[in-house]
Amino acid sequence: MTAPGEAQRAKTLADRLGIRPAIVELGHAHPAVRRVLQGAGGTLSFLVTLDDDRIEALELEIGLGHRGFEKEVESRPWSEALPYVARLGWASGVIARVGYCLALERLAGIEVGSYATWQRTLVCELARITDHLARIAALASALAASAAERIARRAERTAMALLEAGIGGSPFLAGACPGGMTSPLPDRFDATWRAGRAELEGACARLSLLLLEHGSAIERLLGVAPLRAEEARGWAVTGPCLRAAGVAQDRRLGQPELAYAELDFAVPVGTRGDDFDRLAVVLEEIRQSLGLVEQCVARLSGLAPGPTTGRADALVAGELAVPAGEVECVLESSTGELGLRLVSDGGRVPRRLRCRAPSFFHAQALPTVLRGARLDDLLPTVALFHVVAPECDR
Amino acid sequence: MLAVMPARILVVKRPRGGWFAALRGVPTSLRAILASGRAGGAAPAESGAVGAGTPFASAARGRGDASAALAPRVGVDVDVEASLERLRTGLAERAARLVEDDARGRATSSASGASPSSTWDGATLPGPAHDGASRVELGEANASSTLRWLREDPALGFDTLFDLTIVDRSPAWPRFEVVYSLRSSATGRSLRVGRPVGADPPEVDSVVPLWRSADWLEREAWDLFGVRFRGHPGLERILLPPDFDGAPLLRDGAGPTSASTDRADPVGPTGQAAPREERPS
């Protein structure tokens, strides 16, 4: 499906040699695939052509979870898109929701207070931590590293609890809204955060020992499915996968949205772009995000939450028409660069929403990255390659 | 802007000699093994022990010093401005050549009579938008050649097709516009390129030979808008099932227009296929 040429090549070769290649379908209902994608909440299907246990060709079927996201958003008043946007990913839906609000506010000329901006930055970083931990749990599951999986899943639940506390509810029901956030941070968030942070830091250290510094895990990761920088650019791969390939490109650096210009953080980059580098980058990003949340919490304690009023309320109430225009907001989501482009013709519904989902590009690059890898490298690579099915399918 | 950028860059340290070397180090110090790995590659590997607690070497620059490390990637290069200026000012002579080039069997139906100057007069280069992206509107006849030039000109180096989408301008004509979002790793510039689709049924040249990421993007555009891409290696539906009928993101099919929609009755028959005669098959 993705690379007709490759499948064709494999077939011709097999015909010439009189060999029938083994074609394995790792369907979306296959237990291994489901387990790895658990937390991503979606479905992918793989058709693998095998030469012995090497992947000769790989076809990916996406779209199994397509729900007409862009069409749905274009069919509803501006603010009613928020629950749909929040379902673009697992925890990364929170970031998508912030991005949609930023674009909408820019289009409608709505000012956002600094408290809301800092709180948005905070929940984005918590969402990144949650998502990355889900990815590591999936990796550990694919490697059958059950201790690491348990640590990662437990840490993911802690991070999700912190995220829900920061948002003030389920990420699907609350979060960013035009003009600010649905609710400010709860009173005792500091204490919750301190306890959670200690636990997450411990989990990071243990995961690093079990996966990055453990001989048998290194054997499964080092040199597997490498992606060079120029290839990554050709496939428009972004986010941790691109940084693992050695490119220090992070949307939070270049054109910072939210409060990133005032925050101190480091951007980890790899050198070879293999699974080892991808995991090392993801683990370090969790550490960096913990530091970012800390800075946000410190800053928020000195700010008073501003009320969401005026034009934003009118917009939510459906009384404000958004002036004609076009904006694009690109945020560094946990998976990569998530672009939301909104077009208004001055009406009460968006004329067009274009969602540039990073997973879509990553899924497209997978067959090339995995060619020649072993079959049992497939799922660890899928876990680390930031392919989130709901985002990919939209 | 870059001068205040507070971020640093950490380079991942890799175990040298693979897992075996790492295993030998297990009883003593794993960190020592990991720290002894080469940073390798083209990555900047200057010393500094900031990452002592992590398996990272620090190629870090401190606060305020990030510009040196990042300038090649995210900075705005004067040469690019010059190149874009060249695109605008050198229109006439370049256009003549490009149109000739394009006319060799690939001229689109409605633009065949367009003179070089008239197609290039439409080229506009407004200043950078809020996100730093400039926008170029291409004439129809020479769009393919111009895109190739944008890809291959080393001064521009637009090596990433970041996104591709369709704008349905109905009832205006030409109805469709393909919008390419390009990125340059050499200069860090973004450029949005609009390309009108004059043919009916809508059809343009594929850019898969130029950017690999165009493969699925063009399939998606075909799937949802019914715009055909000439020369695409496998133009099939990608998000919708193969037996789906119609192109759902068109403005004139299902889905309400904003004029007929208010809060009381916002939802049209979404999810229904648009009744289109030139449906993808």
mmCIF file with all atom_site columns, C-alpha atoms in Angstrom, chain A residues 193-375:
data_model
loop_
_atom_site.group_PDB
_atom_site.id
_atom_site.type_symbol
_atom_site.label_atom_id
_atom_site.label_alt_id
_atom_site.label_comp_id
_atom_site.label_asym_id
_atom_site.label_entity_id
_atom_site.label_seq_id
_atom_site.pdbx_PDB_ins_code
_atom_site.Cartn_x
_atom_site.Cartn_y
_atom_site.Cartn_z
_atom_site.occupancy
_atom_site.B_iso_or_equiv
_atom_site.pdbx_formal_charge
_atom_site.auth_seq_id
_atom_site.auth_comp_id
_atom_site.auth_asym_id
_atom_site.auth_atom_id
_atom_site.pdbx_PDB_model_num
ATOM 1   C CA . TRP A 1 193 ? 3.170   18.059 42.061 1.00 0.00 ? 193 TRP A CA 1
ATOM 2   C CA . ARG A 1 194 ? 6.045   17.624 44.509 1.00 0.00 ? 194 ARG A CA 1
ATOM 3   C CA . ALA A 1 195 ? 4.958   14.087 45.369 1.00 0.00 ? 195 ALA A CA 1
ATOM 4   C CA . GLY A 1 196 ? 4.363   13.238 41.729 1.00 0.00 ? 196 GLY A CA 1
ATOM 5   C CA . ARG A 1 197 ? 7.646   14.684 40.612 1.00 0.00 ? 197 ARG A CA 1
ATOM 6   C CA . ALA A 1 198 ? 9.660   12.617 43.056 1.00 0.00 ? 198 ALA A CA 1
ATOM 7   C CA . GLU A 1 199 ? 7.900   9.490  41.861 1.00 0.00 ? 199 GLU A CA 1
ATOM 8   C CA . LEU A 1 200 ? 8.393   10.319 38.183 1.00 0.00 ? 200 LEU A CA 1
ATOM 9   C CA . GLU A 1 201 ? 12.060  11.082 38.654 1.00 0.00 ? 201 GLU A CA 1
ATOM 10  C CA . GLY A 1 202 ? 12.533  7.750  40.374 1.00 0.00 ? 202 GLY A CA 1
ATOM 11  C CA . ALA A 1 203 ? 10.714  6.022  37.552 1.00 0.00 ? 203 ALA A CA 1
ATOM 12  C CA . CYS A 1 204 ? 12.916  7.749  34.963 1.00 0.00 ? 204 CYS A CA 1
ATOM 13  C CA . ALA A 1 205 ? 16.084  6.636  36.725 1.00 0.00 ? 205 ALA A CA 1
ATOM 14  C CA . ARG A 1 206 ? 14.879  3.061  36.949 1.00 0.00 ? 206 ARG A CA 1
ATOM 15  C CA . LEU A 1 207 ? 13.679  2.993  33.360 1.00 0.00 ? 207 LEU A CA 1
ATOM 16  C CA . SER A 1 208 ? 17.024  4.336  32.253 1.00 0.00 ? 208 SER A CA 1
ATOM 17  C CA . LEU A 1 209 ? 18.785  1.538  34.145 1.00 0.00 ? 209 LEU A CA 1
ATOM 18  C CA . LEU A 1 210 ? 16.466  -1.155 32.826 1.00 0.00 ? 210 LEU A CA 1
ATOM 19  C CA . LEU A 1 211 ? 16.369  -0.049 29.197 1.00 0.00 ? 211 LEU A CA 1
ATOM 20  C CA . LEU A 1 212 ? 19.241  2.274  28.320 1.00 0.00 ? 212 LEU A CA 1
ATOM 21  C CA . GLU A 1 213 ? 21.932  0.761  30.473 1.00 0.00 ? 213 GLU A CA 1
ATOM 22  C CA . HIS A 1 214 ? 20.970  -2.882 30.417 1.00 0.00 ? 214 HIS A CA 1
ATOM 23  C CA . GLY A 1 215 ? 22.893  -5.187 28.130 1.00 0.00 ? 215 GLY A CA 1
ATOM 24  C CA . SER A 1 216 ? 19.975  -7.201 26.826 1.00 0.00 ? 216 SER A CA 1
ATOM 25  C CA . ALA A 1 217 ? 17.873  -4.126 26.195 1.00 0.00 ? 217 ALA A CA 1
ATOM 26  C CA . ILE A 1 218 ? 20.769  -2.394 24.465 1.00 0.00 ? 218 ILE A CA 1
ATOM 27  C CA . GLU A 1 219 ? 21.116  -5.424 22.218 1.00 0.00 ? 219 GLU A CA 1
ATOM 28  C CA . ARG A 1 220 ? 17.534  -5.005 21.102 1.00 0.00 ? 220 ARG A CA 1
ATOM 29  C CA . LEU A 1 221 ? 17.823  -1.268 20.570 1.00 0.00 ? 221 LEU A CA 1
ATOM 30  C CA . LEU A 1 222 ? 21.288  -0.329 19.368 1.00 0.00 ? 222 LEU A CA 1
ATOM 31  C CA . GLY A 1 223 ? 21.504  0.046  15.617 1.00 0.00 ? 223 GLY A CA 1
ATOM 32  C CA . VAL A 1 224 ? 17.921  -1.072 15.033 1.00 0.00 ? 224 VAL A CA 1
ATOM 33  C CA . ALA A 1 225 ? 15.902  0.773  12.397 1.00 0.00 ? 225 ALA A CA 1
ATOM 34  C CA . PRO A 1 226 ? 18.239  3.723  11.910 1.00 0.00 ? 226 PRO A CA 1
ATOM 35  C CA . LEU A 1 227 ? 16.974  6.874  10.268 1.00 0.00 ? 227 LEU A CA 1
ATOM 36  C CA . ARG A 1 228 ? 19.483  9.349  8.921  1.00 0.00 ? 228 ARG A CA 1
ATOM 37  C CA . ALA A 1 229 ? 18.865  13.078 9.179  1.00 0.00 ? 229 ALA A CA 1
ATOM 38  C CA . GLU A 1 230 ? 18.416  13.717 5.476  1.00 0.00 ? 230 GLU A CA 1
ATOM 39  C CA . GLU A 1 231 ? 16.017  10.775 5.157  1.00 0.00 ? 231 GLU A CA 1
ATOM 40  C CA . ALA A 1 232 ? 14.069  12.080 8.109  1.00 0.00 ? 232 ALA A CA 1
ATOM 41  C CA . ARG A 1 233 ? 13.761  15.470 6.446  1.00 0.00 ? 233 ARG A CA 1
ATOM 42  C CA . GLY A 1 234 ? 12.653  13.863 3.215  1.00 0.00 ? 234 GLY A CA 1
ATOM 43  C CA . TRP A 1 235 ? 9.856   12.075 5.056  1.00 0.00 ? 235 TRP A CA 1
ATOM 44  C CA . ALA A 1 236 ? 9.033   15.253 7.008  1.00 0.00 ? 236 ALA A CA 1
ATOM 45  C CA . VAL A 1 237 ? 9.581   13.379 10.258 1.00 0.00 ? 237 VAL A CA 1
ATOM 46  C CA . THR A 1 238 ? 9.526   15.739 13.229 1.00 0.00 ? 238 THR A CA 1
ATOM 47  C CA . GLY A 1 239 ? 9.722   15.597 16.989 1.00 0.00 ? 239 GLY A CA 1
ATOM 48  C CA . PRO A 1 240 ? 11.800  13.127 19.013 1.00 0.00 ? 240 PRO A CA 1
ATOM 49  C CA . CYS A 1 241 ? 12.394  10.881 15.978 1.00 0.00 ? 241 CYS A CA 1
ATOM 50  C CA . LEU A 1 242 ? 13.993  13.744 14.067 1.00 0.00 ? 242 LEU A CA 1
ATOM 51  C CA . ARG A 1 243 ? 16.018  14.838 17.074 1.00 0.00 ? 243 ARG A CA 1
ATOM 52  C CA . ALA A 1 244 ? 17.229  11.274 17.568 1.00 0.00 ? 244 ALA A CA 1
ATOM 53  C CA . ALA A 1 245 ? 18.586  11.514 14.022 1.00 0.00 ? 245 ALA A CA 1
ATOM 54  C CA . GLY A 1 246 ? 20.756  14.406 15.131 1.00 0.00 ? 246 GLY A CA 1
ATOM 55  C CA . VAL A 1 247 ? 18.707  17.423 14.127 1.00 0.00 ? 247 VAL A CA 1
ATOM 56  C CA . ALA A 1 248 ? 18.197  19.915 16.933 1.00 0.00 ? 248 ALA A CA 1
ATOM 57  C CA . GLN A 1 249 ? 14.817  20.997 15.657 1.00 0.00 ? 249 GLN A CA 1
ATOM 58  C CA . ASP A 1 250 ? 12.199  21.684 18.253 1.00 0.00 ? 250 ASP A CA 1
ATOM 59  C CA . ARG A 1 251 ? 9.268   24.007 17.787 1.00 0.00 ? 251 ARG A CA 1
ATOM 60  C CA . ARG A 1 252 ? 9.709   25.164 21.349 1.00 0.00 ? 252 ARG A CA 1
ATOM 61  C CA . LEU A 1 253 ? 13.125  26.512 20.360 1.00 0.00 ? 253 LEU A CA 1
ATOM 62  C CA . GLY A 1 254 ? 12.685  28.092 17.003 1.00 0.00 ? 254 GLY A CA 1
ATOM 63  C CA . GLN A 1 255 ? 9.406   29.914 17.133 1.00 0.00 ? 255 GLN A CA 1
ATOM 64  C CA . PRO A 1 256 ? 8.224   29.536 20.669 1.00 0.00 ? 256 PRO A CA 1
ATOM 65  C CA . GLU A 1 257 ? 4.539   29.651 21.368 1.00 0.00 ? 257 GLU A CA 1
ATOM 66  C CA . LEU A 1 258 ? 3.169   29.784 24.891 1.00 0.00 ? 258 LEU A CA 1
ATOM 67  C CA . ALA A 1 259 ? 5.779   30.653 27.534 1.00 0.00 ? 259 ALA A CA 1
ATOM 68  C CA . TYR A 1 260 ? 8.698   28.661 26.157 1.00 0.00 ? 260 TYR A CA 1
ATOM 69  C CA . ALA A 1 261 ? 10.811  31.714 25.417 1.00 0.00 ? 261 ALA A CA 1
ATOM 70  C CA . GLU A 1 262 ? 11.066  32.360 29.141 1.00 0.00 ? 262 GLU A CA 1
ATOM 71  C CA . LEU A 1 263 ? 11.830  28.786 30.152 1.00 0.00 ? 263 LEU A CA 1
ATOM 72  C CA . ASP A 1 264 ? 15.169  27.100 30.543 1.00 0.00 ? 264 ASP A CA 1
ATOM 73  C CA . PHE A 1 265 ? 15.443  23.638 29.077 1.00 0.00 ? 265 PHE A CA 1
ATOM 74  C CA . ALA A 1 266 ? 17.708  21.460 26.997 1.00 0.00 ? 266 ALA A CA 1
ATOM 75  C CA . VAL A 1 267 ? 16.935  19.665 23.762 1.00 0.00 ? 267 VAL A CA 1
ATOM 76  C CA . PRO A 1 268 ? 18.390  16.164 23.560 1.00 0.00 ? 268 PRO A CA 1
ATOM 77  C CA . VAL A 1 269 ? 19.606  14.984 20.173 1.00 0.00 ? 269 VAL A CA 1
ATOM 78  C CA . GLY A 1 270 ? 20.948  11.632 19.049 1.00 0.00 ? 270 GLY A CA 1
ATOM 79  C CA . THR A 1 271 ? 23.533  10.771 16.437 1.00 0.00 ? 271 THR A CA 1
ATOM 80  C CA . ARG A 1 272 ? 22.339  7.719  14.485 1.00 0.00 ? 272 ARG A CA 1
ATOM 81  C CA . GLY A 1 273 ? 18.588  7.890  14.797 1.00 0.00 ? 273 GLY A CA 1
ATOM 82  C CA . ASP A 1 274 ? 18.162  4.246  15.819 1.00 0.00 ? 274 ASP A CA 1
ATOM 83  C CA . ASP A 1 275 ? 15.867  2.874  18.497 1.00 0.00 ? 275 ASP A CA 1
ATOM 84  C CA . PHE A 1 276 ? 18.490  3.446  21.172 1.00 0.00 ? 276 PHE A CA 1
ATOM 85  C CA . ASP A 1 277 ? 18.758  7.126  20.322 1.00 0.00 ? 277 ASP A CA 1
ATOM 86  C CA . ARG A 1 278 ? 15.000  7.474  20.122 1.00 0.00 ? 278 ARG A CA 1
ATOM 87  C CA . LEU A 1 279 ? 14.581  5.986  23.578 1.00 0.00 ? 279 LEU A CA 1
ATOM 88  C CA . ALA A 1 280 ? 17.425  8.053  25.048 1.00 0.00 ? 280 ALA A CA 1
ATOM 89  C CA . VAL A 1 281 ? 15.898  11.206 23.589 1.00 0.00 ? 281 VAL A CA 1
ATOM 90  C CA . VAL A 1 282 ? 12.436  10.375 24.914 1.00 0.00 ? 282 VAL A CA 1
ATOM 91  C CA . LEU A 1 283 ? 13.747  9.622  28.403 1.00 0.00 ? 283 LEU A CA 1
ATOM 92  C CA . GLU A 1 284 ? 15.743  12.824 28.518 1.00 0.00 ? 284 GLU A CA 1
ATOM 93  C CA . GLU A 1 285 ? 12.744  14.781 27.257 1.00 0.00 ? 285 GLU A CA 1
ATOM 94  C CA . ILE A 1 286 ? 10.746  13.483 30.201 1.00 0.00 ? 286 ILE A CA 1
ATOM 95  C CA . ARG A 1 287 ? 13.454  14.786 32.543 1.00 0.00 ? 287 ARG A CA 1
ATOM 96  C CA . GLN A 1 288 ? 13.538  18.126 30.789 1.00 0.00 ? 288 GLN A CA 1
ATOM 97  C CA . SER A 1 289 ? 9.754   18.375 30.894 1.00 0.00 ? 289 SER A CA 1
ATOM 98  C CA . LEU A 1 290 ? 9.786   17.697 34.621 1.00 0.00 ? 290 LEU A CA 1
ATOM 99  C CA . GLY A 1 291 ? 12.088  20.698 34.972 1.00 0.00 ? 291 GLY A CA 1
ATOM 100 C CA . LEU A 1 292 ? 9.791   22.763 32.764 1.00 0.00 ? 292 LEU A CA 1
ATOM 101 C CA . VAL A 1 293 ? 6.738   21.894 34.852 1.00 0.00 ? 293 VAL A CA 1
ATOM 102 C CA . GLU A 1 294 ? 8.682   22.858 37.946 1.00 0.00 ? 294 GLU A CA 1
ATOM 103 C CA . GLN A 1 295 ? 9.437   26.264 36.438 1.00 0.00 ? 295 GLN A CA 1
ATOM 104 C CA . CYS A 1 296 ? 5.787   26.705 35.435 1.00 0.00 ? 296 CYS A CA 1
ATOM 105 C CA . VAL A 1 297 ? 4.556   25.795 38.918 1.00 0.00 ? 297 VAL A CA 1
ATOM 106 C CA . ALA A 1 298 ? 6.982   28.274 40.455 1.00 0.00 ? 298 ALA A CA 1
ATOM 107 C CA . ARG A 1 299 ? 5.839   31.004 38.093 1.00 0.00 ? 299 ARG A CA 1
ATOM 108 C CA . LEU A 1 300 ? 2.136   30.245 38.517 1.00 0.00 ? 300 LEU A CA 1
ATOM 109 C CA . SER A 1 301 ? 2.343   30.523 42.295 1.00 0.00 ? 301 SER A CA 1
ATOM 110 C CA . GLY A 1 302 ? 3.063   34.227 41.890 1.00 0.00 ? 302 GLY A CA 1
ATOM 111 C CA . LEU A 1 303 ? 0.238   34.923 39.438 1.00 0.00 ? 303 LEU A CA 1
ATOM 112 C CA . ALA A 1 304 ? -3.455  35.403 39.964 1.00 0.00 ? 304 ALA A CA 1
ATOM 113 C CA . PRO A 1 305 ? -5.792  33.602 37.579 1.00 0.00 ? 305 PRO A CA 1
ATOM 114 C CA . GLY A 1 306 ? -7.456  36.091 35.321 1.00 0.00 ? 306 GLY A CA 1
ATOM 115 C CA . PRO A 1 307 ? -11.120 35.776 34.437 1.00 0.00 ? 307 PRO A CA 1
ATOM 116 C CA . THR A 1 308 ? -12.127 34.638 30.981 1.00 0.00 ? 308 THR A CA 1
ATOM 117 C CA . THR A 1 309 ? -14.419 37.328 29.771 1.00 0.00 ? 309 THR A CA 1
ATOM 118 C CA . GLY A 1 310 ? -15.368 39.519 26.886 1.00 0.00 ? 310 GLY A CA 1
ATOM 119 C CA . ARG A 1 311 ? -14.866 38.312 23.376 1.00 0.00 ? 311 ARG A CA 1
ATOM 120 C CA . ALA A 1 312 ? -13.908 34.812 24.456 1.00 0.00 ? 312 ALA A CA 1
ATOM 121 C CA . ASP A 1 313 ? -17.193 34.333 26.304 1.00 0.00 ? 313 ASP A CA 1
ATOM 122 C CA . ALA A 1 314 ? -19.095 35.693 23.340 1.00 0.00 ? 314 ALA A CA 1
ATOM 123 C CA . LEU A 1 315 ? -17.260 33.259 21.099 1.00 0.00 ? 315 LEU A CA 1
ATOM 124 C CA . VAL A 1 316 ? -18.066 30.299 23.300 1.00 0.00 ? 316 VAL A CA 1
ATOM 125 C CA . ALA A 1 317 ? -21.683 31.433 23.491 1.00 0.00 ? 317 ALA A CA 1
ATOM 126 C CA . GLY A 1 318 ? -21.774 31.490 19.717 1.00 0.00 ? 318 GLY A CA 1
ATOM 127 C CA . GLU A 1 319 ? -22.446 35.220 19.599 1.00 0.00 ? 319 GLU A CA 1
ATOM 128 C CA . LEU A 1 320 ? -19.159 36.224 18.077 1.00 0.00 ? 320 LEU A CA 1
ATOM 129 C CA . ALA A 1 321 ? -18.448 35.706 14.433 1.00 0.00 ? 321 ALA A CA 1
ATOM 130 C CA . VAL A 1 322 ? -14.795 35.087 13.740 1.00 0.00 ? 322 VAL A CA 1
ATOM 131 C CA . PRO A 1 323 ? -13.485 37.560 11.175 1.00 0.00 ? 323 PRO A CA 1
ATOM 132 C CA . ALA A 1 324 ? -12.392 36.221 7.828  1.00 0.00 ? 324 ALA A CA 1
ATOM 133 C CA . GLY A 1 325 ? -8.775  35.202 7.760  1.00 0.00 ? 325 GLY A CA 1
ATOM 134 C CA . GLU A 1 326 ? -6.337  32.380 7.976  1.00 0.00 ? 326 GLU A CA 1
ATOM 135 C CA . VAL A 1 327 ? -3.894  31.374 10.695 1.00 0.00 ? 327 VAL A CA 1
ATOM 136 C CA . GLU A 1 328 ? -1.610  28.472 11.256 1.00 0.00 ? 328 GLU A CA 1
ATOM 137 C CA . CYS A 1 329 ? -0.431  27.346 14.649 1.00 0.00 ? 329 CYS A CA 1
ATOM 138 C CA . VAL A 1 330 ? 2.312   24.737 14.890 1.00 0.00 ? 330 VAL A CA 1
ATOM 139 C CA . LEU A 1 331 ? 3.043   23.313 18.323 1.00 0.00 ? 331 LEU A CA 1
ATOM 140 C CA . GLU A 1 332 ? 5.656   20.827 19.411 1.00 0.00 ? 332 GLU A CA 1
ATOM 141 C CA . SER A 1 333 ? 3.423   17.973 20.436 1.00 0.00 ? 333 SER A CA 1
ATOM 142 C CA . SER A 1 334 ? 4.829   14.889 22.127 1.00 0.00 ? 334 SER A CA 1
ATOM 143 C CA . THR A 1 335 ? 4.822   13.085 18.788 1.00 0.00 ? 335 THR A CA 1
ATOM 144 C CA . GLY A 1 336 ? 6.201   15.876 16.635 1.00 0.00 ? 336 GLY A CA 1
ATOM 145 C CA . GLU A 1 337 ? 5.103   19.113 15.095 1.00 0.00 ? 337 GLU A CA 1
ATOM 146 C CA . LEU A 1 338 ? 1.352   19.369 15.116 1.00 0.00 ? 338 LEU A CA 1
ATOM 147 C CA . GLY A 1 339 ? 0.054   21.986 12.719 1.00 0.00 ? 339 GLY A CA 1
ATOM 148 C CA . LEU A 1 340 ? -3.463  23.363 12.876 1.00 0.00 ? 340 LEU A CA 1
ATOM 149 C CA . ARG A 1 341 ? -4.450  25.728 10.113 1.00 0.00 ? 341 ARG A CA 1
ATOM 150 C CA . LEU A 1 342 ? -7.758  27.508 10.486 1.00 0.00 ? 342 LEU A CA 1
ATOM 151 C CA . VAL A 1 343 ? -9.537  29.388 7.734  1.00 0.00 ? 343 VAL A CA 1
ATOM 152 C CA . SER A 1 344 ? -12.503 31.602 8.471  1.00 0.00 ? 344 SER A CA 1
ATOM 153 C CA . ASP A 1 345 ? -14.858 33.206 5.978  1.00 0.00 ? 345 ASP A CA 1
ATOM 154 C CA . GLY A 1 346 ? -16.435 35.341 8.680  1.00 0.00 ? 346 GLY A CA 1
ATOM 155 C CA . GLY A 1 347 ? -19.067 32.799 9.621  1.00 0.00 ? 347 GLY A CA 1
ATOM 156 C CA . ARG A 1 348 ? -19.982 30.871 12.718 1.00 0.00 ? 348 ARG A CA 1
ATOM 157 C CA . VAL A 1 349 ? -18.274 27.681 11.660 1.00 0.00 ? 349 VAL A CA 1
ATOM 158 C CA . PRO A 1 350 ? -14.719 27.243 10.409 1.00 0.00 ? 350 PRO A CA 1
ATOM 159 C CA . ARG A 1 351 ? -14.407 27.331 6.672  1.00 0.00 ? 351 ARG A CA 1
ATOM 160 C CA . ARG A 1 352 ? -11.524 24.907 6.831  1.00 0.00 ? 352 ARG A CA 1
ATOM 161 C CA . LEU A 1 353 ? -9.418  23.152 9.395  1.00 0.00 ? 353 LEU A CA 1
ATOM 162 C CA . ARG A 1 354 ? -6.258  21.458 8.270  1.00 0.00 ? 354 ARG A CA 1
ATOM 163 C CA . CYS A 1 355 ? -4.614  19.200 10.796 1.00 0.00 ? 355 CYS A CA 1
ATOM 164 C CA . ARG A 1 356 ? -0.987  18.376 10.057 1.00 0.00 ? 356 ARG A CA 1
ATOM 165 C CA . ALA A 1 357 ? -0.629  15.265 12.194 1.00 0.00 ? 357 ALA A CA 1
ATOM 166 C CA . PRO A 1 358 ? 2.986   14.236 12.820 1.00 0.00 ? 358 PRO A CA 1
ATOM 167 C CA . SER A 1 359 ? 2.022   10.565 13.202 1.00 0.00 ? 359 SER A CA 1
ATOM 168 C CA . PHE A 1 360 ? 0.851   10.483 9.604  1.00 0.00 ? 360 PHE A CA 1
ATOM 169 C CA . PHE A 1 361 ? 4.355   11.312 8.414  1.00 0.00 ? 361 PHE A CA 1
ATOM 170 C CA . HIS A 1 362 ? 5.985   8.919  10.837 1.00 0.00 ? 362 HIS A CA 1
ATOM 171 C CA . ALA A 1 363 ? 3.756   6.055  9.743  1.00 0.00 ? 363 ALA A CA 1
ATOM 172 C CA . GLN A 1 364 ? 4.668   6.828  6.150  1.00 0.00 ? 364 GLN A CA 1
ATOM 173 C CA . ALA A 1 365 ? 8.377   6.565  6.925  1.00 0.00 ? 365 ALA A CA 1
ATOM 174 C CA . LEU A 1 366 ? 8.074   3.276  8.826  1.00 0.00 ? 366 LEU A CA 1
ATOM 175 C CA . PRO A 1 367 ? 8.372   0.864  5.856  1.00 0.00 ? 367 PRO A CA 1
ATOM 176 C CA . THR A 1 368 ? 11.662  2.422  4.767  1.00 0.00 ? 368 THR A CA 1
ATOM 177 C CA . VAL A 1 369 ? 13.041  2.584  8.270  1.00 0.00 ? 369 VAL A CA 1
ATOM 178 C CA . LEU A 1 370 ? 12.184  -1.027 8.978  1.00 0.00 ? 370 LEU A CA 1
ATOM 179 C CA . ARG A 1 371 ? 13.344  -2.563 5.724  1.00 0.00 ? 371 ARG A CA 1
ATOM 180 C CA . GLY A 1 372 ? 15.915  -5.198 6.562  1.00 0.00 ? 372 GLY A CA 1
ATOM 181 C CA . ALA A 1 373 ? 15.097  -5.190 10.259 1.00 0.00 ? 373 ALA A CA 1
ATOM 182 C CA . ARG A 1 374 ? 13.983  -8.343 12.047 1.00 0.00 ? 374 ARG A CA 1
ATOM 183 C CA . LEU A 1 375 ? 10.323  -9.042 12.546 1.00 0.00 ? 375 LEU A CA 1
#
